[in-house]
Amino acid sequence: MEKVGDYDELVNLKATELRLGLPGTEETVSCGKSNKRALPDDDTEKEIESTGKTETASPPKAQIVGWPPVRSYRRNSIQTKKNESEGQGNYVKVSMDGAPYLRKIDLTVYKKYPELMKSLENMFKFSVGEYFEREGYKGSDFVPTYEDKDGDWMLVGDVPWEMFVSSCKRLRIMKGSEVKGLGCGV
Amino acid sequence: MNYFPDEVVEHVFDFVTSHKDRNAISLVCKSWYKIERYSRQKVFIGNCYATNPERLLRRFPCLKSLTLKGKPHFADFNLVPHEWGGFVLPWIEALARSRVGLEELRLKRMVVTDESLELLSRSFVNFKSLVLVSCEGFTTDGLASIAANCRHLRDLDLQENEIDDHRGQWLSCFPDTCTTLVTLNFACLEGETNLVALERLVARSPNLKSLKLNRAVPLDALARLMSCAPQMVDLGVGSYENDPDSESYLKLQAAIKKCTLLRSLSGFLEAAPHCLSAFHPICHNLTSLNLSYAAEIHGSHLIKLIQHCKKLQRLWILDSIGDKGLEVVASTCKELQELRVFPSDLLGGGNTAVTEEGLVAISAGCPKLHSILYFCQQMTNAALVTVAKNCPNFIRFRLCILEPNKPDHVTSQPLDEGFGAIVKACKSLRRLSLSGLLTDQVFLYIGMYANQLEMLSIAFAGDTDKGMLYVLNGCKKMKKLEIRDSPFGDTALLADVSKYETMRSLWMSSCEVTLSGCKGLAEKAPWLNVEIINETDNNRMEENGHEGRQKVDKLYLYRTVVGTRMDAPPFVWIL
């Protein structure tokens, strides 16, 4: 069954469309077969209702759950690479020693270290102490570290911000006894 | 055979290795059933909930190798919630208690915990081989137990698992006395790797044939590893970024030349394309090449590499190779048996994807092709008809047109005729995945012609219940049927309940089946587990006034000899 609402909307749009064609000439829109389900929203878990004729001309590139059928492992791998190359946010995992689960943050949202620190402090409810170039972080049991492209664990704050964002693969907020090994003056 | 003593019959059975054949043997007579069960060493359980560990051990007390599969296939695509089930711990606990001499464990889509791995490592003295595919729930601590405790470990093969990486010290848990490794695959680990421990392990493993590294193993380490393992047959390269003029690169080139036994190459998880040429000298020996994770390598470099691979039997690649690249494959790889072309852009679009032309070229150029998985932008009936004519030997044909419901892009017709041609020509077809615009007609063809079909995946297809009925009535060998977003409902579901006894499982999500339909089915078939997976709220389903007529979001049913499982989470309702 056609959804009347949608059709009316379509007609109105066409009436107000600016075209170079002569008045009276119409573009025909080809319709697909009936009884096809609409592409569900990624956000809603609502029951899908079948619409009537769906347009096959330029359907929206909606994200359907589980489509295309690519294994999550492979999907994550593609997504990470895409995000990195298109600059569409650089999401990295953040773990904190003792926390039951990890979080993810988008590094491109921040412009410098203090912003990042504040966000982490809010997220995990801790405070990070003060950063000193030689001694690292003083005044707290918690130390922010990150894993760089070579797989090494580095102290957050040593390198310029841009270099940090491009080389940071994941963050870990270390705590307690492990921290001593970093030579921080705690 | 009645005149032979049991030992002779048993000896004859030793030559029968396929589990299907052994299952058939055990049905011949009581005596053969008895002999077979005591001599069976390898058992395959396609659905871990179809039976239980106690029954397994009662029947096969001499078990040495067990393969278990857990979650339904659509779990790969996030359609099954994580906590649904498929826990391996009860199996390992039961096997450990029974003191069976387990040597091999292969798991797919199961939940594995560190506790399970630890128990596994401590319970079986002769444990040799662990293969985990698409599993989750464990960390590198679990791997450390395996490394430390399995004295005769031969294979540790981790394929595409989600493993929480606790900083890579597990490799140093292999004792110095461990020299038996044949397979070591940790490509899916995300974290850093102890390179020193890895190099020492490889150096003391003279039987190591298959080594697949993760992202954290850089080029210079690769060069050293290959130098001390020239007997390598199967290599997964980790990170592959380096300056081609550097010393490491020269060392790598020299090491590669010595690996004359290398037949299979994969990985390139982070790769700089210009370094690929280091592998050209051994390409003519390669039978298997997996570049499907190497997103940075573009068409021309792929083509340059592939042009050297004349003996290739298996190729997994990204669609960035393009139709032109596939034409090169078609003209070079005359031995090709299996091809998988994965999408590099999940939303489709982009001009580097492949079309029906690439598929036709491959079918024309590769006469031995029997398995294909092809993600593409568009398809035509004409192309599929041509492919069917060129390749009547397909065993697996999986086509995924990225845009759902997309018709033949030339004629705007549904793709019924194209797929119809495939099932008509390919008489040995065992697995089929459909996509594009499809009506009930395609299912009529499938029911009529796909006599050997065991697994069918349907998405956004069909018009009425007739479609599903054609398949259920026609495909006598159907084992696994999975359907999503298609208008099949209770009539089709309930038409022939006894059919499900001959199948392993049925999955239906976002279809038209209702709660009362499912309840009706559960009543008629007590030997089925009929599971309703409803992540929102199961209680709401009952309370709502509509009751029976409410549509079921996800239905998963499977035959079982052990009744309702006890480990289902609250959002799974077993009728």
PDB file of N, CA and C in Angstrom, chain A residues 33-37 39-40 45 47-48 50 54 56 59 61-79 81-82 102 147 150-153 169-170 172 174 178, chain B residues 76-79 108 134 160-161 167 187-188 191-192 215 269-270 292-293 295-296 342-347 375 400-405 437-439 459-460 462-463 484-485 510-512 551:
ATOM      1  N   LYS A  33       9.614  -2.607  -7.438  1.00  0.00           N
ATOM      2  CA  LYS A  33       8.490  -3.480  -7.136  1.00  0.00           C
ATOM      3  C   LYS A  33       7.884  -3.116  -5.797  1.00  0.00           C
ATOM      4  N   SER A  34       6.681  -3.539  -5.621  1.00  0.00           N
ATOM      5  CA  SER A  34       6.001  -3.221  -4.359  1.00  0.00           C
ATOM      6  C   SER A  34       6.405  -4.207  -3.276  1.00  0.00           C
ATOM      7  N   ASN A  35       5.889  -4.003  -2.112  1.00  0.00           N
ATOM      8  CA  ASN A  35       6.134  -4.889  -0.966  1.00  0.00           C
ATOM      9  C   ASN A  35       7.571  -4.920  -0.496  1.00  0.00           C
ATOM     10  N   LYS A  36       8.329  -3.950  -0.856  1.00  0.00           N
ATOM     11  CA  LYS A  36       9.701  -3.944  -0.362  1.00  0.00           C
ATOM     12  C   LYS A  36       9.746  -3.165   0.941  1.00  0.00           C
ATOM     13  N   ARG A  37      10.567  -3.646   1.838  1.00  0.00           N
ATOM     14  CA  ARG A  37      10.685  -2.956   3.118  1.00  0.00           C
ATOM     15  C   ARG A  37      11.530  -1.700   2.960  1.00  0.00           C
ATOM     16  N   LEU A  39      14.300   1.011   4.087  1.00  0.00           N
ATOM     17  CA  LEU A  39      15.601   0.835   4.724  1.00  0.00           C
ATOM     18  C   LEU A  39      15.509   1.379   6.135  1.00  0.00           C
ATOM     19  N   PRO A  40      15.723   0.547   7.114  1.00  0.00           N
ATOM     20  CA  PRO A  40      15.538   1.015   8.500  1.00  0.00           C
ATOM     21  C   PRO A  40      16.639   1.945   8.946  1.00  0.00           C
ATOM     22  N   GLU A  45      15.142   0.996  16.808  1.00  0.00           N
ATOM     23  CA  GLU A  45      14.891  -0.438  16.784  1.00  0.00           C
ATOM     24  C   GLU A  45      13.418  -0.660  16.453  1.00  0.00           C
ATOM     25  N   GLU A  47       9.864  -1.385  14.678  1.00  0.00           N
ATOM     26  CA  GLU A  47       9.457  -2.423  13.753  1.00  0.00           C
ATOM     27  C   GLU A  47       9.404  -1.852  12.354  1.00  0.00           C
ATOM     28  N   ILE A  48       9.846  -2.642  11.399  1.00  0.00           N
ATOM     29  CA  ILE A  48       9.872  -2.136  10.030  1.00  0.00           C
ATOM     30  C   ILE A  48       8.507  -2.333   9.392  1.00  0.00           C
ATOM     31  N   SER A  50       6.267  -2.242   5.844  1.00  0.00           N
ATOM     32  CA  SER A  50       6.566  -2.226   4.413  1.00  0.00           C
ATOM     33  C   SER A  50       5.883  -1.021   3.782  1.00  0.00           C
ATOM     34  N   THR A  54       8.825   1.810  -3.768  1.00  0.00           N
ATOM     35  CA  THR A  54       9.999   2.594  -3.373  1.00  0.00           C
ATOM     36  C   THR A  54      10.698   3.072  -4.629  1.00  0.00           C
ATOM     37  N   THR A  56      13.612   3.736  -7.038  1.00  0.00           N
ATOM     38  CA  THR A  56      14.943   3.192  -7.206  1.00  0.00           C
ATOM     39  C   THR A  56      15.911   4.265  -7.655  1.00  0.00           C
ATOM     40  N   PRO A  59      18.355   6.210  -3.993  1.00  0.00           N
ATOM     41  CA  PRO A  59      17.926   5.936  -2.624  1.00  0.00           C
ATOM     42  C   PRO A  59      18.966   6.514  -1.671  1.00  0.00           C
ATOM     43  N   LYS A  61      21.754   6.758   1.071  1.00  0.00           N
ATOM     44  CA  LYS A  61      22.758   5.783   1.478  1.00  0.00           C
ATOM     45  C   LYS A  61      22.617   5.565   2.986  1.00  0.00           C
ATOM     46  N   ALA A  62      21.473   5.021   3.380  1.00  0.00           N
ATOM     47  CA  ALA A  62      21.240   4.798   4.797  1.00  0.00           C
ATOM     48  C   ALA A  62      22.073   3.615   5.275  1.00  0.00           C
ATOM     49  N   GLN A  63      22.475   3.682   6.552  1.00  0.00           N
ATOM     50  CA  GLN A  63      23.257   2.582   7.098  1.00  0.00           C
ATOM     51  C   GLN A  63      22.301   1.546   7.653  1.00  0.00           C
ATOM     52  N   ILE A  64      22.216   0.412   7.010  1.00  0.00           N
ATOM     53  CA  ILE A  64      21.359  -0.668   7.477  1.00  0.00           C
ATOM     54  C   ILE A  64      22.197  -1.554   8.381  1.00  0.00           C
ATOM     55  N   VAL A  65      21.601  -1.979   9.489  1.00  0.00           N
ATOM     56  CA  VAL A  65      22.336  -2.846  10.406  1.00  0.00           C
ATOM     57  C   VAL A  65      22.755  -4.119   9.691  1.00  0.00           C
ATOM     58  N   GLY A  66      24.018  -4.453   9.797  1.00  0.00           N
ATOM     59  CA  GLY A  66      24.485  -5.705   9.241  1.00  0.00           C
ATOM     60  C   GLY A  66      24.558  -5.742   7.731  1.00  0.00           C
ATOM     61  N   TRP A  67      24.545  -4.581   7.079  1.00  0.00           N
ATOM     62  CA  TRP A  67      24.640  -4.570   5.620  1.00  0.00           C
ATOM     63  C   TRP A  67      25.679  -3.559   5.187  1.00  0.00           C
ATOM     64  N   PRO A  68      26.525  -3.818   4.222  1.00  0.00           N
ATOM     65  CA  PRO A  68      26.678  -5.103   3.544  1.00  0.00           C
ATOM     66  C   PRO A  68      27.209  -6.180   4.497  1.00  0.00           C
ATOM     67  N   PRO A  69      26.981  -7.429   4.156  1.00  0.00           N
ATOM     68  CA  PRO A  69      27.348  -8.526   5.055  1.00  0.00           C
ATOM     69  C   PRO A  69      28.852  -8.753   5.102  1.00  0.00           C
ATOM     70  N   VAL A  70      29.494  -7.941   5.905  1.00  0.00           N
ATOM     71  CA  VAL A  70      30.934  -8.030   6.082  1.00  0.00           C
ATOM     72  C   VAL A  70      31.182  -8.320   7.552  1.00  0.00           C
ATOM     73  N   ARG A  71      32.071  -9.238   7.855  1.00  0.00           N
ATOM     74  CA  ARG A  71      32.326  -9.603   9.253  1.00  0.00           C
ATOM     75  C   ARG A  71      32.770  -8.398  10.068  1.00  0.00           C
ATOM     76  N   SER A  72      32.330  -8.314  11.313  1.00  0.00           N
ATOM     77  CA  SER A  72      32.636  -7.129  12.134  1.00  0.00           C
ATOM     78  C   SER A  72      34.115  -6.865  12.232  1.00  0.00           C
ATOM     79  N   TYR A  73      34.896  -7.925  12.273  1.00  0.00           N
ATOM     80  CA  TYR A  73      36.343  -7.748  12.364  1.00  0.00           C
ATOM     81  C   TYR A  73      36.855  -6.966  11.158  1.00  0.00           C
ATOM     82  N   ARG A  74      36.410  -7.364   9.981  1.00  0.00           N
ATOM     83  CA  ARG A  74      36.843  -6.719   8.751  1.00  0.00           C
ATOM     84  C   ARG A  74      36.249  -5.317   8.660  1.00  0.00           C
ATOM     85  N   ARG A  75      35.007  -5.196   9.080  1.00  0.00           N
ATOM     86  CA  ARG A  75      34.320  -3.909   9.051  1.00  0.00           C
ATOM     87  C   ARG A  75      35.062  -2.879   9.913  1.00  0.00           C
ATOM     88  N   ASN A  76      35.456  -3.312  11.114  1.00  0.00           N
ATOM     89  CA  ASN A  76      36.192  -2.394  11.991  1.00  0.00           C
ATOM     90  C   ASN A  76      37.504  -1.974  11.359  1.00  0.00           C
ATOM     91  N   SER A  77      38.129  -2.912  10.706  1.00  0.00           N
ATOM     92  CA  SER A  77      39.413  -2.628  10.072  1.00  0.00           C
ATOM     93  C   SER A  77      39.255  -1.608   8.958  1.00  0.00           C
ATOM     94  N   ILE A  78      38.198  -1.745   8.155  1.00  0.00           N
ATOM     95  CA  ILE A  78      37.961  -0.786   7.068  1.00  0.00           C
ATOM     96  C   ILE A  78      37.630   0.573   7.655  1.00  0.00           C
ATOM     97  N   GLN A  79      36.773   0.552   8.682  1.00  0.00           N
ATOM     98  CA  GLN A  79      36.290   1.812   9.249  1.00  0.00           C
ATOM     99  C   GLN A  79      37.432   2.622   9.840  1.00  0.00           C
ATOM    100  N   LYS A  81      40.557   2.539   9.025  1.00  0.00           N
ATOM    101  CA  LYS A  81      41.425   3.057   7.969  1.00  0.00           C
ATOM    102  C   LYS A  81      40.759   4.235   7.272  1.00  0.00           C
ATOM    103  N   LYS A  82      39.458   4.115   7.061  1.00  0.00           N
ATOM    104  CA  LYS A  82      38.731   5.203   6.398  1.00  0.00           C
ATOM    105  C   LYS A  82      38.772   6.468   7.233  1.00  0.00           C
ATOM    106  N   LEU A 102      36.218  -0.090  28.550  1.00  0.00           N
ATOM    107  CA  LEU A 102      36.965   0.979  27.896  1.00  0.00           C
ATOM    108  C   LEU A 102      36.027   2.017  27.301  1.00  0.00           C
ATOM    109  N   GLU A 147      49.772   4.628  23.219  1.00  0.00           N
ATOM    110  CA  GLU A 147      50.550   3.704  22.400  1.00  0.00           C
ATOM    111  C   GLU A 147      50.748   4.371  21.040  1.00  0.00           C
ATOM    112  N   ASP A 150      54.649   2.870  16.636  1.00  0.00           N
ATOM    113  CA  ASP A 150      55.664   1.815  16.726  1.00  0.00           C
ATOM    114  C   ASP A 150      55.316   0.780  17.775  1.00  0.00           C
ATOM    115  N   GLY A 151      54.205   1.008  18.483  1.00  0.00           N
ATOM    116  CA  GLY A 151      53.828   0.067  19.520  1.00  0.00           C
ATOM    117  C   GLY A 151      54.429   0.379  20.875  1.00  0.00           C
ATOM    118  N   ASP A 152      55.079   1.524  20.990  1.00  0.00           N
ATOM    119  CA  ASP A 152      55.677   1.891  22.276  1.00  0.00           C
ATOM    120  C   ASP A 152      54.695   2.693  23.118  1.00  0.00           C
ATOM    121  N   TRP A 153      54.819   2.560  24.420  1.00  0.00           N
ATOM    122  CA  TRP A 153      53.962   3.321  25.336  1.00  0.00           C
ATOM    123  C   TRP A 153      54.673   4.580  25.776  1.00  0.00           C
ATOM    124  N   LYS A 169      47.616   5.670  18.930  1.00  0.00           N
ATOM    125  CA  LYS A 169      46.721   4.595  18.531  1.00  0.00           C
ATOM    126  C   LYS A 169      45.738   4.230  19.633  1.00  0.00           C
ATOM    127  N   ARG A 170      46.169   4.348  20.851  1.00  0.00           N
ATOM    128  CA  ARG A 170      45.229   4.166  21.964  1.00  0.00           C
ATOM    129  C   ARG A 170      45.789   4.804  23.205  1.00  0.00           C
ATOM    130  N   ARG A 172      46.002   4.943  27.524  1.00  0.00           N
ATOM    131  CA  ARG A 172      45.822   4.161  28.746  1.00  0.00           C
ATOM    132  C   ARG A 172      46.177   5.022  29.937  1.00  0.00           C
ATOM    133  N   MET A 174      47.359   5.031  33.336  1.00  0.00           N
ATOM    134  CA  MET A 174      48.025   4.117  34.261  1.00  0.00           C
ATOM    135  C   MET A 174      47.842   4.598  35.676  1.00  0.00           C
ATOM    136  N   GLU A 178      52.558   0.694  38.726  1.00  0.00           N
ATOM    137  CA  GLU A 178      53.182   0.630  37.398  1.00  0.00           C
ATOM    138  C   GLU A 178      53.764   1.972  37.008  1.00  0.00           C
TER     139      GLU A 178
ATOM    140  N   ASP B  76      27.927 -12.717  12.541  1.00  0.00           N
ATOM    141  CA  ASP B  76      29.083 -12.045  11.940  1.00  0.00           C
ATOM    142  C   ASP B  76      28.743 -10.609  11.567  1.00  0.00           C
ATOM    143  N   PHE B  77      27.477 -10.343  11.302  1.00  0.00           N
ATOM    144  CA  PHE B  77      27.080  -9.021  10.804  1.00  0.00           C
ATOM    145  C   PHE B  77      26.322  -8.250  11.872  1.00  0.00           C
ATOM    146  N   ASN B  78      26.640  -8.529  13.135  1.00  0.00           N
ATOM    147  CA  ASN B  78      26.040  -7.789  14.247  1.00  0.00           C
ATOM    148  C   ASN B  78      24.546  -7.972  14.383  1.00  0.00           C
ATOM    149  N   LEU B  79      23.991  -9.052  13.853  1.00  0.00           N
ATOM    150  CA  LEU B  79      22.549  -9.233  13.995  1.00  0.00           C
ATOM    151  C   LEU B  79      22.192 -10.041  15.240  1.00  0.00           C
ATOM    152  N   LYS B 108      34.295 -21.993  16.309  1.00  0.00           N
ATOM    153  CA  LYS B 108      33.904 -20.889  15.437  1.00  0.00           C
ATOM    154  C   LYS B 108      32.694 -20.187  16.041  1.00  0.00           C
ATOM    155  N   SER B 134      36.614 -16.228  14.589  1.00  0.00           N
ATOM    156  CA  SER B 134      35.512 -15.318  14.938  1.00  0.00           C
ATOM    157  C   SER B 134      34.987 -15.538  16.343  1.00  0.00           C
ATOM    158  N   GLU B 160      40.653 -13.781  12.966  1.00  0.00           N
ATOM    159  CA  GLU B 160      39.613 -12.752  13.053  1.00  0.00           C
ATOM    160  C   GLU B 160      38.810 -12.790  14.346  1.00  0.00           C
ATOM    161  N   ASN B 161      39.503 -12.974  15.466  1.00  0.00           N
ATOM    162  CA  ASN B 161      38.829 -12.950  16.764  1.00  0.00           C
ATOM    163  C   ASN B 161      38.906 -11.553  17.354  1.00  0.00           C
ATOM    164  N   ARG B 167      48.917  -6.145  26.164  1.00  0.00           N
ATOM    165  CA  ARG B 167      50.306  -5.742  26.015  1.00  0.00           C
ATOM    166  C   ARG B 167      51.322  -6.843  25.730  1.00  0.00           C
ATOM    167  N   ALA B 187      47.579 -12.654  13.877  1.00  0.00           N
ATOM    168  CA  ALA B 187      47.367 -11.447  13.077  1.00  0.00           C
ATOM    169  C   ALA B 187      46.264 -10.545  13.632  1.00  0.00           C
ATOM    170  N   CYS B 188      45.307 -11.128  14.340  1.00  0.00           N
ATOM    171  CA  CYS B 188      44.178 -10.299  14.791  1.00  0.00           C
ATOM    172  C   CYS B 188      44.451  -9.567  16.094  1.00  0.00           C
ATOM    173  N   GLY B 191      47.597  -5.256  19.768  1.00  0.00           N
ATOM    174  CA  GLY B 191      48.588  -4.573  20.592  1.00  0.00           C
ATOM    175  C   GLY B 191      50.020  -4.870  20.206  1.00  0.00           C
ATOM    176  N   GLU B 192      50.898  -4.353  21.002  1.00  0.00           N
ATOM    177  CA  GLU B 192      52.323  -4.537  20.715  1.00  0.00           C
ATOM    178  C   GLU B 192      52.724  -5.991  20.944  1.00  0.00           C
ATOM    179  N   ARG B 215      49.886  -6.441  13.263  1.00  0.00           N
ATOM    180  CA  ARG B 215      50.279  -5.105  12.856  1.00  0.00           C
ATOM    181  C   ARG B 215      51.572  -4.605  13.494  1.00  0.00           C
ATOM    182  N   LEU B 269      48.859  -5.659   6.704  1.00  0.00           N
ATOM    183  CA  LEU B 269      47.831  -4.927   7.430  1.00  0.00           C
ATOM    184  C   LEU B 269      48.069  -3.436   7.374  1.00  0.00           C
ATOM    185  N   GLU B 270      49.334  -3.056   7.335  1.00  0.00           N
ATOM    186  CA  GLU B 270      49.627  -1.648   7.074  1.00  0.00           C
ATOM    187  C   GLU B 270      50.755  -1.713   6.076  1.00  0.00           C
ATOM    188  N   SER B 292      43.290  -8.792   1.192  1.00  0.00           N
ATOM    189  CA  SER B 292      42.015  -8.126   1.440  1.00  0.00           C
ATOM    190  C   SER B 292      42.044  -7.149   2.604  1.00  0.00           C
ATOM    191  N   TYR B 293      43.156  -7.106   3.334  1.00  0.00           N
ATOM    192  CA  TYR B 293      43.270  -6.092   4.386  1.00  0.00           C
ATOM    193  C   TYR B 293      44.224  -4.979   3.991  1.00  0.00           C
ATOM    194  N   ALA B 295      44.442  -2.123   2.424  1.00  0.00           N
ATOM    195  CA  ALA B 295      43.684  -1.037   1.792  1.00  0.00           C
ATOM    196  C   ALA B 295      44.573  -0.005   1.117  1.00  0.00           C
ATOM    197  N   GLU B 296      45.808   0.108   1.590  1.00  0.00           N
ATOM    198  CA  GLU B 296      46.683   1.138   1.027  1.00  0.00           C
ATOM    199  C   GLU B 296      47.262   0.766  -0.329  1.00  0.00           C
ATOM    200  N   PHE B 342      36.313  -8.219  -1.731  1.00  0.00           N
ATOM    201  CA  PHE B 342      35.663  -7.529  -0.620  1.00  0.00           C
ATOM    202  C   PHE B 342      35.515  -6.045  -0.918  1.00  0.00           C
ATOM    203  N   PRO B 343      34.531  -5.383  -0.286  1.00  0.00           N
ATOM    204  CA  PRO B 343      34.348  -3.958  -0.539  1.00  0.00           C
ATOM    205  C   PRO B 343      35.350  -3.130   0.250  1.00  0.00           C
ATOM    206  N   SER B 344      35.912  -2.124  -0.388  1.00  0.00           N
ATOM    207  CA  SER B 344      36.819  -1.239   0.342  1.00  0.00           C
ATOM    208  C   SER B 344      36.057  -0.062   0.924  1.00  0.00           C
ATOM    209  N   ASP B 345      34.827   0.127   0.462  1.00  0.00           N
ATOM    210  CA  ASP B 345      33.995   1.194   0.976  1.00  0.00           C
ATOM    211  C   ASP B 345      32.640   0.584   1.294  1.00  0.00           C
ATOM    212  N   LEU B 346      32.275   0.546   2.559  1.00  0.00           N
ATOM    213  CA  LEU B 346      31.077  -0.193   2.964  1.00  0.00           C
ATOM    214  C   LEU B 346      29.781   0.419   2.465  1.00  0.00           C
ATOM    215  N   LEU B 347      29.810   1.682   2.116  1.00  0.00           N
ATOM    216  CA  LEU B 347      28.573   2.291   1.667  1.00  0.00           C
ATOM    217  C   LEU B 347      28.411   2.210   0.162  1.00  0.00           C
ATOM    218  N   PHE B 375      31.589  -8.841  -3.900  1.00  0.00           N
ATOM    219  CA  PHE B 375      30.856  -7.626  -3.529  1.00  0.00           C
ATOM    220  C   PHE B 375      30.994  -6.647  -4.680  1.00  0.00           C
ATOM    221  N   CYS B 400      27.107 -10.254  -3.600  1.00  0.00           N
ATOM    222  CA  CYS B 400      26.523  -9.202  -2.793  1.00  0.00           C
ATOM    223  C   CYS B 400      26.574  -7.882  -3.543  1.00  0.00           C
ATOM    224  N   ILE B 401      25.423  -7.489  -4.053  1.00  0.00           N
ATOM    225  CA  ILE B 401      25.323  -6.166  -4.675  1.00  0.00           C
ATOM    226  C   ILE B 401      25.095  -5.199  -3.538  1.00  0.00           C
ATOM    227  N   LEU B 402      25.977  -4.224  -3.422  1.00  0.00           N
ATOM    228  CA  LEU B 402      26.009  -3.402  -2.218  1.00  0.00           C
ATOM    229  C   LEU B 402      24.713  -2.686  -1.905  1.00  0.00           C
ATOM    230  N   GLU B 403      23.989  -2.293  -2.909  1.00  0.00           N
ATOM    231  CA  GLU B 403      22.743  -1.586  -2.665  1.00  0.00           C
ATOM    232  C   GLU B 403      21.598  -2.593  -2.669  1.00  0.00           C
ATOM    233  N   PRO B 404      20.836  -2.681  -1.571  1.00  0.00           N
ATOM    234  CA  PRO B 404      19.747  -3.656  -1.530  1.00  0.00           C
ATOM    235  C   PRO B 404      18.690  -3.357  -2.597  1.00  0.00           C
ATOM    236  N   ASN B 405      18.034  -4.395  -3.090  1.00  0.00           N
ATOM    237  CA  ASN B 405      16.952  -4.248  -4.068  1.00  0.00           C
ATOM    238  C   ASN B 405      17.368  -3.663  -5.402  1.00  0.00           C
ATOM    239  N   LEU B 437      17.550  -6.957  -6.692  1.00  0.00           N
ATOM    240  CA  LEU B 437      16.086  -7.019  -6.742  1.00  0.00           C
ATOM    241  C   LEU B 437      15.657  -8.425  -7.164  1.00  0.00           C
ATOM    242  N   LEU B 438      14.871  -9.079  -6.320  1.00  0.00           N
ATOM    243  CA  LEU B 438      14.486 -10.464  -6.594  1.00  0.00           C
ATOM    244  C   LEU B 438      13.034 -10.690  -6.226  1.00  0.00           C
ATOM    245  N   THR B 439      12.318 -11.424  -7.071  1.00  0.00           N
ATOM    246  CA  THR B 439      10.919 -11.731  -6.784  1.00  0.00           C
ATOM    247  C   THR B 439      10.797 -13.200  -6.382  1.00  0.00           C
ATOM    248  N   ALA B 459      18.420 -11.912   1.482  1.00  0.00           N
ATOM    249  CA  ALA B 459      18.258 -10.600   2.107  1.00  0.00           C
ATOM    250  C   ALA B 459      17.474  -9.694   1.178  1.00  0.00           C
ATOM    251  N   PHE B 460      16.448  -9.023   1.692  1.00  0.00           N
ATOM    252  CA  PHE B 460      15.665  -8.060   0.916  1.00  0.00           C
ATOM    253  C   PHE B 460      15.172  -8.681  -0.389  1.00  0.00           C
ATOM    254  N   GLY B 462      12.155 -11.422  -2.538  1.00  0.00           N
ATOM    255  CA  GLY B 462      10.884 -12.141  -2.566  1.00  0.00           C
ATOM    256  C   GLY B 462       9.674 -11.232  -2.386  1.00  0.00           C
ATOM    257  N   ASP B 463       8.498 -11.800  -2.707  1.00  0.00           N
ATOM    258  CA  ASP B 463       7.260 -11.023  -2.589  1.00  0.00           C
ATOM    259  C   ASP B 463       6.282 -11.624  -1.602  1.00  0.00           C
ATOM    260  N   ARG B 484      16.774 -12.474   5.911  1.00  0.00           N
ATOM    261  CA  ARG B 484      16.539 -11.203   6.596  1.00  0.00           C
ATOM    262  C   ARG B 484      15.762 -10.257   5.705  1.00  0.00           C
ATOM    263  N   ASP B 485      14.917  -9.441   6.335  1.00  0.00           N
ATOM    264  CA  ASP B 485      14.209  -8.380   5.613  1.00  0.00           C
ATOM    265  C   ASP B 485      13.514  -8.869   4.353  1.00  0.00           C
ATOM    266  N   SER B 510      13.491  -9.669  10.734  1.00  0.00           N
ATOM    267  CA  SER B 510      12.777  -8.609  10.025  1.00  0.00           C
ATOM    268  C   SER B 510      11.940  -9.175   8.887  1.00  0.00           C
ATOM    269  N   CYS B 511      11.309 -10.308   9.149  1.00  0.00           N
ATOM    270  CA  CYS B 511      10.384 -10.891   8.172  1.00  0.00           C
ATOM    271  C   CYS B 511       8.958 -10.697   8.691  1.00  0.00           C
ATOM    272  N   GLU B 512       8.034 -11.530   8.232  1.00  0.00           N
ATOM    273  CA  GLU B 512       6.635 -11.314   8.612  1.00  0.00           C
ATOM    274  C   GLU B 512       6.122 -12.364   9.594  1.00  0.00           C
ATOM    275  N   LYS B 551       4.695  -9.085  15.286  1.00  0.00           N
ATOM    276  CA  LYS B 551       5.766  -9.641  14.472  1.00  0.00           C
ATOM    277  C   LYS B 551       7.001  -9.888  15.313  1.00  0.00           C
TER     278      LYS B 551
END
